[in-house]
C-alpha atoms as a PDB file:
ATOM      1  CA  MET A   1       0.055  -0.039  -0.068  1.00  0.00           C
ATOM      2  CA  ASN A   2       1.607   3.157  -1.208  1.00  0.00           C
ATOM      3  CA  SER A   3       0.912   6.477   0.871  1.00  0.00           C
ATOM      4  CA  ALA A   4       0.580   9.738  -1.096  1.00  0.00           C
ATOM      5  CA  PRO A   5       3.567  11.715  -1.572  1.00  0.00           C
ATOM      6  CA  PRO A   6       3.872  14.739   0.693  1.00  0.00           C
ATOM      7  CA  THR A   7       2.445  17.672  -1.018  1.00  0.00           C
ATOM      8  CA  SER A   8       3.921  20.763   0.564  1.00  0.00           C
ATOM      9  CA  LEU A   9       7.281  21.866  -0.009  1.00  0.00           C
ATOM     10  CA  TYR A  10       8.036  21.717   3.550  1.00  0.00           C
ATOM     11  CA  ASP A  11       7.211  17.892   3.728  1.00  0.00           C
ATOM     12  CA  ARG A  12       9.132  17.228   0.583  1.00  0.00           C
ATOM     13  CA  ASP A  13      12.370  19.204   0.956  1.00  0.00           C
ATOM     14  CA  ILE A  14      13.107  20.976   4.356  1.00  0.00           C
ATOM     15  CA  LEU A  15      16.202  22.606   3.004  1.00  0.00           C
ATOM     16  CA  LEU A  16      14.548  23.950  -0.110  1.00  0.00           C
ATOM     17  CA  TRP A  17      11.590  25.145   2.104  1.00  0.00           C
ATOM     18  CA  VAL A  18      14.026  27.129   4.289  1.00  0.00           C
ATOM     19  CA  GLU A  19      15.745  28.633   1.243  1.00  0.00           C
ATOM     20  CA  ASP A  20      12.256  29.426  -0.061  1.00  0.00           C
ATOM     21  CA  THR A  21      11.093  30.949   3.224  1.00  0.00           C
ATOM     22  CA  VAL A  22      14.175  33.106   3.638  1.00  0.00           C
ATOM     23  CA  ALA A  23      13.810  34.513  -0.013  1.00  0.00           C
ATOM     24  CA  LYS A  24      10.178  35.484   0.822  1.00  0.00           C
ATOM     25  CA  LEU A  25      11.058  36.956   3.935  1.00  0.00           C
ATOM     26  CA  LYS A  26      13.812  39.117   2.108  1.00  0.00           C
ATOM     27  CA  ALA A  27      11.443  40.189  -0.514  1.00  0.00           C
ATOM     28  CA  LYS A  28       8.672  40.997   2.311  1.00  0.00           C
ATOM     29  CA  ASP A  29       6.412  38.545   0.450  1.00  0.00           C
ATOM     30  CA  PHE A  30       4.526  37.882   3.731  1.00  0.00           C
ATOM     31  CA  GLU A  31       1.424  36.860   1.831  1.00  0.00           C
ATOM     32  CA  HIS A  32       3.116  33.561   0.413  1.00  0.00           C
ATOM     33  CA  LEU A  33       4.864  32.471   3.632  1.00  0.00           C
ATOM     34  CA  ASP A  34       4.073  29.095   5.077  1.00  0.00           C
ATOM     35  CA  LEU A  35       3.376  30.609   8.412  1.00  0.00           C
ATOM     36  CA  GLU A  36       2.138  27.365  10.092  1.00  0.00           C
ATOM     37  CA  ASN A  37       5.553  25.638   9.435  1.00  0.00           C
ATOM     38  CA  LEU A  38       7.611  28.755   9.992  1.00  0.00           C
ATOM     39  CA  ILE A  39       6.094  29.311  13.416  1.00  0.00           C
ATOM     40  CA  GLU A  40       6.577  25.528  14.240  1.00  0.00           C
ATOM     41  CA  GLU A  41      10.292  25.888  13.176  1.00  0.00           C
ATOM     42  CA  VAL A  42      10.978  29.115  15.050  1.00  0.00           C
ATOM     43  CA  GLU A  43       9.522  27.489  18.228  1.00  0.00           C
ATOM     44  CA  SER A  44      11.525  24.437  17.797  1.00  0.00           C
ATOM     45  CA  LEU A  45      14.762  26.509  17.468  1.00  0.00           C
ATOM     46  CA  GLY A  46      14.130  27.959  21.067  1.00  0.00           C
ATOM     47  CA  ILE A  47      13.485  24.470  22.461  1.00  0.00           C
ATOM     48  CA  SER A  48      16.642  23.217  20.761  1.00  0.00           C
ATOM     49  CA  GLN A  49      18.697  25.731  22.300  1.00  0.00           C
ATOM     50  CA  ARG A  50      17.417  25.178  25.675  1.00  0.00           C
ATOM     51  CA  LYS A  51      17.791  21.427  25.371  1.00  0.00           C
ATOM     52  CA  GLU A  52      21.426  21.999  24.154  1.00  0.00           C
ATOM     53  CA  LEU A  53      22.243  24.125  27.376  1.00  0.00           C
ATOM     54  CA  LEU A  54      20.527  21.155  29.493  1.00  0.00           C
ATOM     55  CA  SER A  55      22.547  18.478  27.662  1.00  0.00           C
ATOM     56  CA  ARG A  56      26.051  20.129  27.960  1.00  0.00           C
ATOM     57  CA  LEU A  57      25.451  21.065  31.406  1.00  0.00           C
ATOM     58  CA  THR A  58      24.327  17.518  32.416  1.00  0.00           C
ATOM     59  CA  VAL A  59      27.675  16.061  30.599  1.00  0.00           C
ATOM     60  CA  ILE A  60      29.858  18.466  32.300  1.00  0.00           C
ATOM     61  CA  LEU A  61      28.393  17.625  35.736  1.00  0.00           C
ATOM     62  CA  GLU A  62      28.749  13.835  35.074  1.00  0.00           C
ATOM     63  CA  HIS A  63      32.327  14.131  34.058  1.00  0.00           C
ATOM     64  CA  LEU A  64      32.983  16.429  37.038  1.00  0.00           C
ATOM     65  CA  LEU A  65      31.508  13.957  39.346  1.00  0.00           C
ATOM     66  CA  LYS A  66      33.510  11.038  37.835  1.00  0.00           C
ATOM     67  CA  ARG A  67      36.628  13.114  37.909  1.00  0.00           C
ATOM     68  CA  LEU A  68      36.027  14.184  41.582  1.00  0.00           C
ATOM     69  CA  TYR A  69      34.920  10.772  42.996  1.00  0.00           C
ATOM     70  CA  VAL A  70      35.789   7.990  40.939  1.00  0.00           C
ATOM     71  CA  ASN A  71      39.189   6.426  41.633  1.00  0.00           C
ATOM     72  CA  SER A  72      40.435   5.845  38.182  1.00  0.00           C
ATOM     73  CA  PRO A  73      43.487   8.017  37.405  1.00  0.00           C
ATOM     74  CA  TYR A  74      43.650   6.315  34.070  1.00  0.00           C
ATOM     75  CA  ASP A  75      40.542   8.104  33.004  1.00  0.00           C
ATOM     76  CA  TYR A  76      41.091  11.404  34.738  1.00  0.00           C
ATOM     77  CA  ASN A  77      42.575  13.078  31.575  1.00  0.00           C
ATOM     78  CA  GLY A  78      39.672  11.967  29.281  1.00  0.00           C
ATOM     79  CA  TRP A  79      37.099  13.320  31.850  1.00  0.00           C
ATOM     80  CA  GLU A  80      38.918  16.652  32.180  1.00  0.00           C
ATOM     81  CA  ARG A  81      39.181  16.949  28.369  1.00  0.00           C
ATOM     82  CA  THR A  82      35.413  16.224  28.092  1.00  0.00           C
ATOM     83  CA  VAL A  83      34.459  19.006  30.679  1.00  0.00           C
ATOM     84  CA  ARG A  84      36.885  21.348  28.730  1.00  0.00           C
ATOM     85  CA  THR A  85      35.185  20.641  25.589  1.00  0.00           C
ATOM     86  CA  GLN A  86      31.646  20.897  26.923  1.00  0.00           C
ATOM     87  CA  ARG A  87      32.424  24.251  28.486  1.00  0.00           C
ATOM     88  CA  THR A  88      33.759  25.524  25.079  1.00  0.00           C
ATOM     89  CA  GLU A  89      30.593  24.501  23.459  1.00  0.00           C
ATOM     90  CA  LEU A  90      28.580  26.357  26.190  1.00  0.00           C
ATOM     91  CA  ARG A  91      30.573  29.488  25.529  1.00  0.00           C
ATOM     92  CA  VAL A  92      29.668  29.343  21.797  1.00  0.00           C
ATOM     93  CA  LEU A  93      26.003  28.616  22.663  1.00  0.00           C
ATOM     94  CA  PHE A  94      25.998  31.612  25.078  1.00  0.00           C
ATOM     95  CA  ARG A  95      27.817  33.812  22.315  1.00  0.00           C
ATOM     96  CA  PHE A  96      24.875  33.139  20.018  1.00  0.00           C
ATOM     97  CA  ALA A  97      22.046  32.869  22.452  1.00  0.00           C
ATOM     98  CA  PRO A  98      23.041  35.154  25.512  1.00  0.00           C
ATOM     99  CA  SER A  99      19.547  35.030  26.946  1.00  0.00           C
ATOM    100  CA  LEU A 100      20.163  31.409  27.912  1.00  0.00           C
ATOM    101  CA  LYS A 101      22.281  32.619  30.773  1.00  0.00           C
ATOM    102  CA  GLY A 102      19.050  33.644  32.526  1.00  0.00           C
ATOM    103  CA  GLN A 103      18.011  30.084  32.548  1.00  0.00           C
ATOM    104  CA  TRP A 104      21.225  28.870  34.286  1.00  0.00           C
ATOM    105  CA  ALA A 105      20.001  28.039  37.691  1.00  0.00           C
ATOM    106  CA  GLU A 106      16.874  26.115  36.500  1.00  0.00           C
ATOM    107  CA  ASN A 107      18.943  24.084  34.062  1.00  0.00           C
ATOM    108  CA  PHE A 108      21.653  23.406  36.705  1.00  0.00           C
ATOM    109  CA  THR A 109      19.187  21.987  39.061  1.00  0.00           C
ATOM    110  CA  GLU A 110      17.633  19.745  36.543  1.00  0.00           C
ATOM    111  CA  ALA A 111      21.063  18.694  34.881  1.00  0.00           C
ATOM    112  CA  TRP A 112      22.304  17.900  38.635  1.00  0.00           C
ATOM    113  CA  VAL A 113      19.385  15.337  38.843  1.00  0.00           C
ATOM    114  CA  TYR A 114      20.245  13.734  35.719  1.00  0.00           C
ATOM    115  CA  ALA A 115      24.078  13.772  36.117  1.00  0.00           C
ATOM    116  CA  LEU A 116      23.663  12.207  39.625  1.00  0.00           C
ATOM    117  CA  LYS A 117      21.405   9.604  38.461  1.00  0.00           C
ATOM    118  CA  THR A 118      23.677   8.538  35.669  1.00  0.00           C
ATOM    119  CA  VAL A 119      26.874   8.310  37.627  1.00  0.00           C
ATOM    120  CA  ARG A 120      25.139   6.426  40.443  1.00  0.00           C
ATOM    121  CA  GLN A 121      23.988   3.967  38.047  1.00  0.00           C
ATOM    122  CA  ASP A 122      27.430   3.684  36.225  1.00  0.00           C
ATOM    123  CA  TYR A 123      29.373   3.677  39.582  1.00  0.00           C
ATOM    124  CA  PRO A 124      27.043   2.013  42.242  1.00  0.00           C
ATOM    125  CA  ASP A 125      29.920   1.550  44.633  1.00  0.00           C
ATOM    126  CA  THR A 126      31.114   5.068  44.586  1.00  0.00           C
ATOM    127  CA  PRO A 127      29.611   7.526  47.126  1.00  0.00           C
ATOM    128  CA  PHE A 128      28.560  10.665  45.450  1.00  0.00           C
ATOM    129  CA  PRO A 129      27.185  13.633  47.208  1.00  0.00           C
ATOM    130  CA  ASP A 130      23.475  14.269  47.159  1.00  0.00           C
ATOM    131  CA  GLU A 131      24.220  18.100  46.473  1.00  0.00           C
ATOM    132  CA  TRP A 132      26.807  19.862  44.226  1.00  0.00           C
ATOM    133  CA  PRO A 133      29.596  20.686  46.941  1.00  0.00           C
ATOM    134  CA  PHE A 134      30.846  23.746  44.931  1.00  0.00           C
ATOM    135  CA  GLU A 135      29.403  27.083  43.700  1.00  0.00           C
ATOM    136  CA  ALA A 136      27.113  26.344  40.854  1.00  0.00           C
ATOM    137  CA  ASP A 137      27.237  29.710  39.232  1.00  0.00           C
ATOM    138  CA  LEU A 138      27.954  30.123  35.508  1.00  0.00           C
ATOM    139  CA  GLU A 139      31.316  31.477  35.727  1.00  0.00           C
ATOM    140  CA  ALA A 140      32.546  28.681  38.038  1.00  0.00           C
ATOM    141  CA  MET A 141      31.185  26.062  36.059  1.00  0.00           C
ATOM    142  CA  LEU A 142      32.724  27.439  32.938  1.00  0.00           C
ATOM    143  CA  ASP A 143      36.134  28.160  34.232  1.00  0.00           C
ATOM    144  CA  ARG A 144      36.898  26.411  37.548  1.00  0.00           C
ATOM    145  CA  PRO A 145      39.206  23.244  37.588  1.00  0.00           C
ATOM    146  CA  PHE A 146      37.152  21.695  40.575  1.00  0.00           C
ATOM    147  CA  TRP A 147      39.412  18.627  40.513  1.00  0.00           C
ATOM    148  CA  GLN A 148      42.302  20.718  41.650  1.00  0.00           C
ATOM    149  CA  THR A 149      40.561  21.556  44.858  1.00  0.00           C
ATOM    150  CA  PRO A 150      38.383  18.592  45.640  1.00  0.00           C
ATOM    151  CA  PRO A 151      35.641  18.992  48.327  1.00  0.00           C
END
């Protein structure tokens, strides 16, 4: 049983739809815009950026927890590199979406829950703290080498 091919440009070729939409916006041809899909795409862009912040912060916290509490010197360098990489990616994200900084505290709380659950599952014999033992502000999380001054 064959389903009917998609009829809208959006459904047939998203890249072509984007190019067409940009051209219409530049030409101020608002009458012919596919507003329903344009609104959906703009909304999803904001959601995507918020998800990226949460995801990168969760990875940072997971690797910091492993570096601080898991006795595996062989892995320390890799965990530290991951933290540095994710910090760089967050700096880039904030460069393009500075308003995300205002959502830091809320995302930190949620990321902490996810990170702690993951490391406790991965390392059940390692005692991890119930709360983050350091400052949780943006500047500290982007710059401080927490492993140099363990709790």
